[in-house]
mmCIF file of C-alpha atoms and ligand atoms in Angstrom:
data_model
loop_
_atom_site.group_PDB
_atom_site.id
_atom_site.type_symbol
_atom_site.label_atom_id
_atom_site.label_comp_id
_atom_site.label_asym_id
_atom_site.label_seq_id
_atom_site.Cartn_x
_atom_site.Cartn_y
_atom_site.Cartn_z
ATOM 1 C CA MET A 1 -12.091 -7.894 -1.400
ATOM 2 C CA ARG A 2 -8.819 -6.918 -3.031
ATOM 3 C CA LEU A 3 -5.617 -7.808 -1.239
ATOM 4 C CA ARG A 4 -3.657 -5.067 -2.940
ATOM 5 C CA LYS A 5 -4.630 -2.010 -4.893
ATOM 6 C CA ALA A 6 -3.150 1.314 -5.860
ATOM 7 C CA GLU A 7 -5.676 4.138 -5.766
ATOM 8 C CA ILE A 8 -4.702 6.786 -8.293
ATOM 9 C CA ASP A 9 -6.196 10.197 -7.554
ATOM 10 C CA LEU A 10 -6.168 11.993 -10.896
ATOM 11 C CA SER A 11 -7.630 15.174 -9.427
ATOM 12 C CA ALA A 12 -4.584 15.339 -7.109
ATOM 13 C CA LEU A 13 -2.407 14.980 -10.231
ATOM 14 C CA ARG A 14 -4.185 17.944 -11.802
ATOM 15 C CA ASP A 15 -3.873 19.972 -8.602
ATOM 16 C CA ASN A 16 -0.138 19.278 -8.483
ATOM 17 C CA TYR A 17 0.082 20.461 -12.074
ATOM 18 C CA LYS A 18 -1.515 23.755 -10.992
ATOM 19 C CA VAL A 19 1.131 24.140 -8.268
ATOM 20 C CA ILE A 20 3.776 23.857 -10.984
ATOM 21 C CA LYS A 21 2.046 26.523 -13.076
ATOM 22 C CA THR A 22 2.006 28.829 -10.053
ATOM 23 C CA LEU A 23 5.703 28.274 -9.364
ATOM 24 C CA ALA A 24 6.788 28.676 -12.992
ATOM 25 C CA PRO A 25 4.048 30.833 -14.570
ATOM 26 C CA GLU A 26 6.153 31.924 -17.547
ATOM 27 C CA SER A 27 7.232 28.428 -18.566
ATOM 28 C CA LYS A 28 5.598 25.802 -20.691
ATOM 29 C CA VAL A 29 5.342 22.383 -19.069
ATOM 30 C CA LEU A 30 6.784 19.153 -20.391
ATOM 31 C CA ALA A 31 5.167 16.677 -18.001
ATOM 32 C CA MET A 32 7.461 13.716 -17.353
ATOM 33 C CA ILE A 33 5.373 10.578 -17.639
ATOM 34 C CA LYS A 34 8.243 8.204 -18.367
ATOM 35 C CA SER A 35 8.262 4.781 -16.758
ATOM 36 C CA ASP A 36 4.474 4.396 -16.918
ATOM 37 C CA ALA A 37 4.029 7.845 -15.356
ATOM 38 C CA TYR A 38 6.298 6.841 -12.464
ATOM 39 C CA GLY A 39 4.108 3.775 -11.957
ATOM 40 C CA HIS A 40 0.795 5.693 -12.031
ATOM 41 C CA GLY A 41 -0.375 4.565 -15.491
ATOM 42 C CA LEU A 42 0.842 6.232 -18.676
ATOM 43 C CA LEU A 43 -2.376 6.931 -20.568
ATOM 44 C CA PRO A 44 -4.617 7.910 -17.649
ATOM 45 C CA ALA A 45 -1.909 10.319 -16.478
ATOM 46 C CA ALA A 46 -1.523 11.835 -19.950
ATOM 47 C CA LYS A 47 -5.279 12.221 -20.336
ATOM 48 C CA ALA A 48 -5.636 13.816 -16.901
ATOM 49 C CA LEU A 49 -2.836 16.256 -17.698
ATOM 50 C CA SER A 50 -4.675 17.655 -20.696
ATOM 51 C CA ASP A 51 -3.275 21.159 -20.030
ATOM 52 C CA ALA A 52 0.357 20.036 -20.319
ATOM 53 C CA ASP A 53 2.194 21.429 -23.346
ATOM 54 C CA ALA A 54 4.225 18.269 -23.912
ATOM 55 C CA PHE A 55 5.020 14.865 -22.439
ATOM 56 C CA GLY A 56 8.374 13.211 -21.782
ATOM 57 C CA VAL A 57 9.009 9.451 -22.013
ATOM 58 C CA SER A 58 12.218 7.439 -22.211
ATOM 59 C CA VAL A 59 11.241 4.460 -24.351
ATOM 60 C CA ILE A 60 9.813 4.645 -27.845
ATOM 61 C CA GLU A 61 7.022 2.154 -27.035
ATOM 62 C CA GLU A 62 5.562 4.629 -24.533
ATOM 63 C CA ALA A 63 5.718 7.431 -27.101
ATOM 64 C CA ILE A 64 3.893 5.269 -29.661
ATOM 65 C CA THR A 65 1.244 4.236 -27.116
ATOM 66 C CA LEU A 66 0.515 7.871 -26.330
ATOM 67 C CA ARG A 67 0.255 8.891 -29.974
ATOM 68 C CA ASP A 68 -1.822 5.875 -30.990
ATOM 69 C CA ASN A 69 -4.270 6.573 -28.176
ATOM 70 C CA GLY A 70 -5.155 10.066 -29.171
ATOM 71 C CA ILE A 71 -2.639 12.177 -27.255
ATOM 72 C CA THR A 72 -2.124 15.246 -29.449
ATOM 73 C CA GLN A 73 0.492 17.218 -27.496
ATOM 74 C CA ARG A 74 4.194 17.115 -28.270
ATOM 75 C CA ILE A 75 5.804 13.908 -27.028
ATOM 76 C CA LEU A 76 9.548 13.915 -26.361
ATOM 77 C CA LEU A 77 11.659 10.766 -26.441
ATOM 78 C CA MET A 78 14.202 11.666 -23.737
ATOM 79 C CA THR A 79 16.942 9.259 -24.806
ATOM 80 C CA GLY A 80 16.628 10.041 -28.512
ATOM 81 C CA VAL A 81 16.737 7.458 -31.280
ATOM 82 C CA GLN A 82 19.248 4.630 -31.506
ATOM 83 C CA SER A 83 18.652 3.678 -35.160
ATOM 84 C CA GLU A 84 17.264 4.976 -38.453
ATOM 85 C CA GLN A 85 14.222 2.738 -38.010
ATOM 86 C CA GLU A 86 13.438 4.466 -34.738
ATOM 87 C CA LEU A 87 13.947 7.833 -36.389
ATOM 88 C CA ASP A 88 11.467 6.872 -39.121
ATOM 89 C CA ILE A 89 8.894 5.894 -36.476
ATOM 90 C CA CYS A 90 9.363 9.215 -34.679
ATOM 91 C CA ILE A 91 8.870 11.117 -37.922
ATOM 92 C CA GLU A 92 5.767 9.134 -38.785
ATOM 93 C CA LYS A 93 4.238 9.506 -35.313
ATOM 94 C CA HIS A 94 5.319 13.123 -34.786
ATOM 95 C CA ILE A 95 7.467 12.310 -31.798
ATOM 96 C CA ASP A 96 10.107 14.877 -30.763
ATOM 97 C CA ILE A 97 13.578 13.532 -30.036
ATOM 98 C CA VAL A 98 16.460 14.544 -27.808
ATOM 99 C CA VAL A 99 19.693 14.781 -29.779
ATOM 100 C CA HIS A 100 22.821 14.147 -27.739
ATOM 101 C CA THR A 101 25.322 12.391 -30.056
ATOM 102 C CA LEU A 102 27.029 13.198 -33.364
ATOM 103 C CA GLU A 103 25.675 9.910 -34.725
ATOM 104 C CA GLN A 104 22.135 11.211 -34.201
ATOM 105 C CA ILE A 105 22.994 14.467 -36.001
ATOM 106 C CA GLU A 106 24.414 12.440 -38.902
ATOM 107 C CA MET A 107 21.170 10.455 -39.134
ATOM 108 C CA LEU A 108 19.184 13.690 -39.315
ATOM 109 C CA GLU A 109 21.508 15.085 -41.996
ATOM 110 C CA LYS A 110 20.607 12.189 -44.275
ATOM 111 C CA LEU A 111 16.900 13.049 -44.214
ATOM 112 C CA ASP A 112 15.233 14.469 -47.262
ATOM 113 C CA GLY A 113 12.400 16.928 -46.673
ATOM 114 C CA ASN A 114 11.412 19.971 -44.632
ATOM 115 C CA ASN A 115 10.255 20.192 -41.006
ATOM 116 C CA LEU A 116 10.011 16.444 -40.535
ATOM 117 C CA ILE A 117 10.920 16.285 -36.842
ATOM 118 C CA ALA A 118 11.308 18.552 -33.804
ATOM 119 C CA VAL A 119 14.462 18.107 -31.748
ATOM 120 C CA TRP A 120 15.672 19.064 -28.298
ATOM 121 C CA LEU A 121 19.442 19.506 -28.278
ATOM 122 C CA LYS A 122 20.973 18.310 -25.062
ATOM 123 C CA PHE A 123 24.081 19.650 -23.354
ATOM 124 C CA ASP A 124 25.966 18.249 -20.421
ATOM 125 C CA VAL A 125 26.639 20.746 -17.622
ATOM 126 C CA GLY A 126 28.053 18.228 -15.171
ATOM 127 C CA MET A 127 25.689 15.266 -14.880
ATOM 128 C CA HIS A 128 28.014 13.433 -17.311
ATOM 129 C CA ARG A 129 25.235 11.260 -18.604
ATOM 130 C CA LEU A 130 23.687 12.476 -21.889
ATOM 131 C CA GLY A 131 24.569 15.599 -23.823
ATOM 132 C CA PHE A 132 27.205 17.472 -25.772
ATOM 133 C CA ASN A 133 29.954 19.414 -24.078
ATOM 134 C CA ILE A 134 28.965 23.066 -23.911
ATOM 135 C CA LYS A 135 32.258 24.086 -25.480
ATOM 136 C CA ASP A 136 30.900 22.480 -28.677
ATOM 137 C CA ALA A 137 27.618 24.417 -28.454
ATOM 138 C CA ASP A 138 28.220 26.635 -31.518
ATOM 139 C CA MET A 139 29.280 23.744 -33.692
ATOM 140 C CA VAL A 140 26.416 21.370 -32.868
ATOM 141 C CA TYR A 141 23.727 24.036 -32.771
ATOM 142 C CA GLN A 142 24.730 25.484 -36.145
ATOM 143 C CA ARG A 143 24.977 22.034 -37.654
ATOM 144 C CA LEU A 144 21.534 21.017 -36.429
ATOM 145 C CA ASN A 145 20.034 24.381 -37.321
ATOM 146 C CA ALA A 146 21.197 23.927 -40.906
ATOM 147 C CA ILE A 147 19.194 20.724 -41.367
ATOM 148 C CA LYS A 148 15.981 21.456 -43.263
ATOM 149 C CA ALA A 149 14.270 18.342 -41.913
ATOM 150 C CA VAL A 150 14.605 19.723 -38.378
ATOM 151 C CA THR A 151 11.653 21.876 -37.302
ATOM 152 C CA LYS A 152 12.660 25.192 -35.707
ATOM 153 C CA PRO A 153 13.044 26.452 -33.053
ATOM 154 C CA ILE A 154 15.329 23.808 -31.615
ATOM 155 C CA VAL A 155 14.984 23.626 -27.834
ATOM 156 C CA LEU A 156 18.333 23.633 -26.020
ATOM 157 C CA MET A 157 18.228 21.622 -22.829
ATOM 158 C CA SER A 158 20.333 20.281 -20.011
ATOM 159 C CA HIS A 159 19.857 18.419 -16.737
ATOM 160 C CA LEU A 160 21.023 19.464 -13.252
ATOM 161 C CA SER A 161 22.837 16.766 -11.284
ATOM 162 C CA ASN A 162 22.639 18.202 -7.749
ATOM 163 C CA ALA A 163 19.466 20.286 -7.686
ATOM 164 C CA ASP A 164 17.940 18.150 -4.924
ATOM 165 C CA GLN A 165 20.644 19.418 -2.568
ATOM 166 C CA LEU A 166 19.461 22.821 -1.414
ATOM 167 C CA GLY A 167 22.083 25.550 -1.384
ATOM 168 C CA ASP A 168 24.511 23.389 -3.347
ATOM 169 C CA GLY A 169 27.270 25.360 -5.107
ATOM 170 C CA VAL A 170 27.408 22.775 -7.887
ATOM 171 C CA THR A 171 23.924 23.788 -9.058
ATOM 172 C CA ASN A 172 24.904 27.462 -9.206
ATOM 173 C CA GLN A 173 27.906 26.525 -11.355
ATOM 174 C CA GLN A 174 25.774 24.341 -13.648
ATOM 175 C CA MET A 175 23.168 27.114 -14.024
ATOM 176 C CA THR A 176 25.969 29.576 -14.885
ATOM 177 C CA ASP A 177 27.328 27.194 -17.513
ATOM 178 C CA PHE A 178 23.867 26.719 -19.001
ATOM 179 C CA ARG A 179 23.285 30.485 -19.032
ATOM 180 C CA SER A 180 26.417 30.884 -21.165
ATOM 181 C CA ILE A 181 24.653 29.028 -23.992
ATOM 182 C CA ALA A 182 21.232 30.446 -23.180
ATOM 183 C CA ASN A 183 22.592 33.927 -23.888
ATOM 184 C CA ARG A 184 24.080 32.902 -27.191
ATOM 185 C CA PHE A 185 21.281 31.674 -29.450
ATOM 186 C CA ASP A 186 17.853 33.077 -30.150
ATOM 187 C CA THR A 187 15.865 29.936 -29.395
ATOM 188 C CA GLN A 188 14.095 28.097 -26.527
ATOM 189 C CA TYR A 189 15.651 26.605 -23.402
ATOM 190 C CA SER A 190 14.866 23.958 -20.789
ATOM 191 C CA LEU A 191 16.736 23.058 -17.613
ATOM 192 C CA ALA A 192 14.480 22.498 -14.575
ATOM 193 C CA LYS A 193 13.081 19.222 -13.267
ATOM 194 C CA SER A 194 11.025 19.183 -10.037
ATOM 195 C CA ALA A 195 13.883 20.276 -7.769
ATOM 196 C CA GLY A 196 14.666 23.177 -10.098
ATOM 197 C CA ILE A 197 11.014 24.237 -10.264
ATOM 198 C CA LEU A 198 10.764 24.235 -6.465
ATOM 199 C CA ALA A 199 14.126 25.616 -5.401
ATOM 200 C CA TRP A 200 16.024 27.156 -8.311
ATOM 201 C CA PRO A 201 13.828 29.706 -10.125
ATOM 202 C CA GLU A 202 16.754 30.759 -12.322
ATOM 203 C CA SER A 203 16.532 27.336 -13.939
ATOM 204 C CA HIS A 204 12.962 27.744 -15.209
ATOM 205 C CA TYR A 205 13.526 29.142 -18.739
ATOM 206 C CA ASP A 206 10.974 28.389 -21.520
ATOM 207 C CA TRP A 207 10.144 24.794 -20.582
ATOM 208 C CA VAL A 208 10.076 23.112 -17.168
ATOM 209 C CA ARG A 209 10.153 19.307 -16.933
ATOM 210 C CA PRO A 210 8.411 18.192 -13.732
ATOM 211 C CA GLY A 211 8.299 14.509 -12.871
ATOM 212 C CA ILE A 212 8.172 13.442 -9.247
ATOM 213 C CA MET A 213 6.312 16.530 -7.995
ATOM 214 C CA LEU A 214 3.415 15.836 -10.353
ATOM 215 C CA TYR A 215 2.842 12.702 -8.324
ATOM 216 C CA GLY A 216 2.843 14.668 -5.078
ATOM 217 C CA ILE A 217 6.306 13.641 -3.938
ATOM 218 C CA SER A 218 9.172 15.877 -2.830
ATOM 219 C CA PRO A 219 12.513 15.577 -4.659
ATOM 220 C CA PHE A 220 14.343 16.713 -1.507
ATOM 221 C CA GLN A 221 15.518 14.389 1.223
ATOM 222 C CA GLY A 222 13.830 14.983 4.538
ATOM 223 C CA LYS A 223 10.869 16.787 2.954
ATOM 224 C CA THR A 224 7.434 15.628 1.884
ATOM 225 C CA GLY A 225 5.294 16.695 -1.035
ATOM 226 C CA GLU A 226 2.750 18.071 1.368
ATOM 227 C CA GLN A 227 5.301 20.623 2.573
ATOM 228 C CA HIS A 228 5.342 21.998 -0.985
ATOM 229 C CA GLY A 229 1.538 22.092 -1.208
ATOM 230 C CA LEU A 230 1.421 18.866 -3.255
ATOM 231 C CA LYS A 231 -1.012 15.978 -2.834
ATOM 232 C CA PRO A 232 -0.090 12.287 -3.045
ATOM 233 C CA VAL A 233 -1.510 10.780 -6.233
ATOM 234 C CA MET A 234 -1.015 7.106 -5.374
ATOM 235 C CA SER A 235 -2.317 5.468 -2.216
ATOM 236 C CA PHE A 236 -1.181 1.866 -1.891
ATOM 237 C CA HIS A 237 -3.738 -0.236 -0.023
ATOM 238 C CA SER A 238 -3.864 -3.750 1.355
ATOM 239 C CA THR A 239 -5.717 -5.583 4.098
ATOM 240 C CA ILE A 240 -5.089 -7.585 7.230
ATOM 241 C CA ILE A 241 -5.376 -11.277 6.259
ATOM 242 C CA ALA A 242 -4.556 -12.819 9.663
ATOM 243 C CA ILE A 243 -3.905 -11.782 13.258
ATOM 244 C CA LYS A 244 -1.477 -13.583 15.604
ATOM 245 C CA GLU A 245 -1.630 -13.392 19.374
ATOM 246 C CA LEU A 246 2.024 -13.757 20.331
ATOM 247 C CA LYS A 247 3.986 -14.006 23.581
ATOM 248 C CA ALA A 248 6.885 -11.873 24.762
ATOM 249 C CA GLY A 249 10.061 -13.140 23.025
ATOM 250 C CA ASP A 250 8.300 -14.775 20.049
ATOM 251 C CA PRO A 251 10.190 -14.196 16.769
ATOM 252 C CA VAL A 252 8.319 -12.850 13.738
ATOM 253 C CA SER A 253 8.845 -13.667 10.027
ATOM 254 C CA TYR A 254 11.923 -15.118 8.248
ATOM 255 C CA GLY A 255 15.041 -15.332 10.345
ATOM 256 C CA GLY A 256 13.228 -14.121 13.433
ATOM 257 C CA THR A 257 14.974 -10.761 13.124
ATOM 258 C CA TRP A 258 12.329 -9.165 15.341
ATOM 259 C CA ARG A 259 10.916 -10.489 18.630
ATOM 260 C CA CYS A 260 7.839 -9.388 20.511
ATOM 261 C CA PRO A 261 8.824 -7.182 23.462
ATOM 262 C CA GLU A 262 5.641 -8.234 25.281
ATOM 263 C CA ASP A 263 2.509 -10.326 24.745
ATOM 264 C CA MET A 264 0.898 -8.663 21.747
ATOM 265 C CA LYS A 265 -0.948 -8.919 18.437
ATOM 266 C CA VAL A 266 0.850 -8.987 15.103
ATOM 267 C CA GLY A 267 -1.081 -8.466 11.872
ATOM 268 C CA ILE A 268 -0.305 -10.250 8.618
ATOM 269 C CA VAL A 269 -0.794 -7.917 5.635
ATOM 270 C CA GLY A 270 -1.499 -9.249 2.133
ATOM 271 C CA VAL A 271 1.268 -7.394 0.338
ATOM 272 C CA GLY A 272 4.959 -8.122 -0.150
ATOM 273 C CA TYR A 273 8.029 -7.426 -2.235
ATOM 274 C CA SER A 274 6.442 -9.130 -5.208
ATOM 275 C CA ASP A 275 3.940 -6.262 -5.244
ATOM 276 C CA GLY A 276 6.700 -3.703 -5.099
ATOM 277 C CA TYR A 277 6.822 -3.102 -1.373
ATOM 278 C CA PRO A 278 10.564 -2.660 -0.661
ATOM 279 C CA ARG A 279 12.065 -5.815 0.858
ATOM 280 C CA HIS A 280 14.729 -3.726 2.540
ATOM 281 C CA ALA A 281 12.203 -1.761 4.576
ATOM 282 C CA PRO A 282 13.316 -2.525 8.135
ATOM 283 C CA SER A 283 11.327 -3.103 11.310
ATOM 284 C CA GLY A 284 10.018 0.309 12.323
ATOM 285 C CA THR A 285 8.900 1.403 8.843
ATOM 286 C CA PRO A 286 5.523 3.159 9.258
ATOM 287 C CA ILE A 287 2.297 1.496 8.055
ATOM 288 C CA LEU A 288 -1.277 2.713 8.588
ATOM 289 C CA VAL A 289 -3.787 0.211 9.970
ATOM 290 C CA ASN A 290 -7.316 1.615 10.116
ATOM 291 C CA GLY A 291 -5.728 5.042 9.827
ATOM 292 C CA LYS A 292 -3.477 4.526 12.875
ATOM 293 C CA ARG A 293 0.274 4.699 12.503
ATOM 294 C CA CYS A 294 1.812 1.288 13.209
ATOM 295 C CA GLN A 295 5.188 -0.248 12.383
ATOM 296 C CA LEU A 296 6.448 -3.012 10.139
ATOM 297 C CA VAL A 297 8.100 -5.774 12.161
ATOM 298 C CA GLY A 298 10.348 -8.570 10.858
ATOM 299 C CA ARG A 299 11.386 -9.216 7.284
ATOM 300 C CA VAL A 300 9.127 -8.371 4.343
ATOM 301 C CA CYS A 301 8.089 -11.579 2.513
ATOM 302 C CA MET A 302 7.188 -12.097 -1.151
ATOM 303 C CA ASP A 303 3.410 -11.804 -0.700
ATOM 304 C CA MET A 304 3.011 -10.727 2.911
ATOM 305 C CA LEU A 305 4.436 -8.566 5.619
ATOM 306 C CA THR A 306 3.952 -8.336 9.360
ATOM 307 C CA VAL A 307 2.888 -5.347 11.415
ATOM 308 C CA ASP A 308 2.867 -4.509 15.126
ATOM 309 C CA LEU A 309 -0.828 -3.942 15.865
ATOM 310 C CA ARG A 310 -0.419 -2.422 19.339
ATOM 311 C CA PRO A 311 -1.154 1.196 18.282
ATOM 312 C CA ALA A 312 -4.142 0.178 16.135
ATOM 313 C CA GLY A 313 -6.650 -0.781 18.834
ATOM 314 C CA ASP A 314 -9.323 -3.258 17.819
ATOM 315 C CA VAL A 315 -8.325 -4.798 14.495
ATOM 316 C CA LYS A 316 -10.205 -7.452 12.489
ATOM 317 C CA ILE A 317 -9.333 -9.544 9.479
ATOM 318 C CA GLY A 318 -10.169 -7.546 6.375
ATOM 319 C CA ASP A 319 -9.331 -4.181 7.952
ATOM 320 C CA GLU A 320 -7.663 -1.557 5.820
ATOM 321 C CA VAL A 321 -3.909 -1.089 5.583
ATOM 322 C CA ILE A 322 -2.196 1.792 3.783
ATOM 323 C CA LEU A 323 1.436 1.262 2.850
ATOM 324 C CA TRP A 324 1.856 4.834 1.582
ATOM 325 C CA GLY A 325 -0.237 7.656 0.169
ATOM 326 C CA LYS A 326 -2.981 9.621 1.892
ATOM 327 C CA GLY A 327 -2.035 9.941 5.550
ATOM 328 C CA LEU A 328 1.372 8.312 5.140
ATOM 329 C CA PRO A 329 3.955 10.040 2.935
ATOM 330 C CA ILE A 330 5.878 7.629 0.716
ATOM 331 C CA GLU A 331 8.971 9.695 1.494
ATOM 332 C CA SER A 332 8.929 8.367 5.081
ATOM 333 C CA VAL A 333 8.796 4.764 3.800
ATOM 334 C CA ALA A 334 11.614 5.412 1.304
ATOM 335 C CA GLU A 335 13.818 7.003 3.915
ATOM 336 C CA LYS A 336 13.459 4.007 6.239
ATOM 337 C CA ALA A 337 14.093 1.591 3.365
ATOM 338 C CA GLY A 338 17.288 3.426 2.422
ATOM 339 C CA THR A 339 16.050 4.451 -1.005
ATOM 340 C CA ILE A 340 14.166 7.259 -2.706
ATOM 341 C CA ALA A 341 10.440 7.479 -3.355
ATOM 342 C CA TYR A 342 11.152 7.512 -7.118
ATOM 343 C CA GLU A 343 12.361 3.910 -6.966
ATOM 344 C CA ILE A 344 9.519 2.609 -4.816
ATOM 345 C CA ILE A 345 6.780 4.247 -6.871
ATOM 346 C CA CYS A 346 8.179 2.832 -10.144
ATOM 347 C CA HIS A 347 8.342 -0.686 -8.735
ATOM 348 C CA VAL A 348 4.690 -1.253 -7.899
ATOM 349 C CA SER A 349 4.046 -4.452 -9.824
ATOM 350 C CA ASP A 350 1.430 -5.214 -12.437
ATOM 351 C CA ARG A 351 -0.517 -7.521 -10.157
ATOM 352 C CA VAL A 352 -1.449 -4.516 -8.038
ATOM 353 C CA LYS A 353 -4.777 -3.390 -9.413
ATOM 354 C CA GLN A 354 -4.914 0.319 -10.156
ATOM 355 C CA VAL A 355 -8.167 2.016 -9.233
ATOM 356 C CA ARG A 356 -9.056 5.519 -10.394
HETATM 357 C C1 LIG B 401 13.196 12.189 -15.188
HETATM 358 C C2 LIG B 401 13.636 13.495 -15.763
HETATM 359 C C3 LIG B 401 13.045 14.702 -15.343
HETATM 360 C C4 LIG B 401 12.062 14.771 -14.197
HETATM 361 O O1 LIG B 401 12.775 14.695 -12.979
HETATM 362 P P1 LIG B 401 12.003 14.794 -11.567
HETATM 363 O O2 LIG B 401 13.096 14.852 -10.554
HETATM 364 O O3 LIG B 401 11.194 13.557 -11.448
HETATM 365 O O4 LIG B 401 11.174 16.020 -11.634
HETATM 366 C C5 LIG B 401 13.394 15.861 -16.018
HETATM 367 N N1 LIG B 401 14.314 15.848 -17.011
HETATM 368 C C6 LIG B 401 14.928 14.718 -17.417
HETATM 369 C C7 LIG B 401 15.930 14.776 -18.512
HETATM 370 C C8 LIG B 401 14.628 13.504 -16.797
HETATM 371 O O5 LIG B 401 15.240 12.392 -17.196
#
């Protein structure tokens, strides 16, 4: 018996990929598998997404792991290189890089040789994180285009800051700003992440960059992946390890922040914040026990949490608990815990066995 496991449904991952292809049929797909494929396992995700045209990661170690394990598609290092040593590794391993600073352009200008590395030139349309100002577009594009070591075409990219807010005027402005460069150069373009793929078709261009929706999760607050025709890829399982028969008024867990409203059974579940379950999830956060929707009660502990068993009927030690996944959207857990599903899914810890 395993106290905690994350079931990873790779066929759901592939089905979600097909949804993306239906929504953006003209675009190539750079599948975002950064951060260990959002906690789903880097290599298994890459192998399952064999139709993807490219993969995006944010640390060079992940890019190297993919290349050294037989992944042949383009791999893009989203943060670019921070040193000449890293640049040399990317050249050797055929890893594409994002270029977003003049220092990175200077490094490329020192290279000797033709078509050594493919680059994605990043502009800032209002996120104010990475990227050149679009008023410098001519200068940086021409400068990069003149470097023989840079493989052509250069892909021009940017990132939307507010695309998860439907009907937001900011996104229209950012798309207009991006279009001003997209009309200027005869090359390839990339703007959309999941929210853009789902809600802003004008942002699709040559390459889309889906992350969260691949894993079956909605980027929009108040929505679930299922509402977009997506399937949850991870189901986080645990089991009941003890059952308490408590009296009305009895406090439960640290600090006694929750008390039994009546004589009742409380289940102890073998999972806690050390596994990546959010400690800030409050009493009332949904949990499935034997497929029935119950509620977390009291504070989440390091290795355990407590659940109101009243809706679950007859429960025994060893019975199945689902923290999120099939039958319980992670979005509803994230909303209760005051965070986003992205954060929760990335935080599932290494001691949680992944099963595929
Ligand atoms: C993470 C990331 C994405 C994917 O975003 P989702 O909201 O998960 O689809 C796309 N582009 C860039 C630059 C990113 O950093």
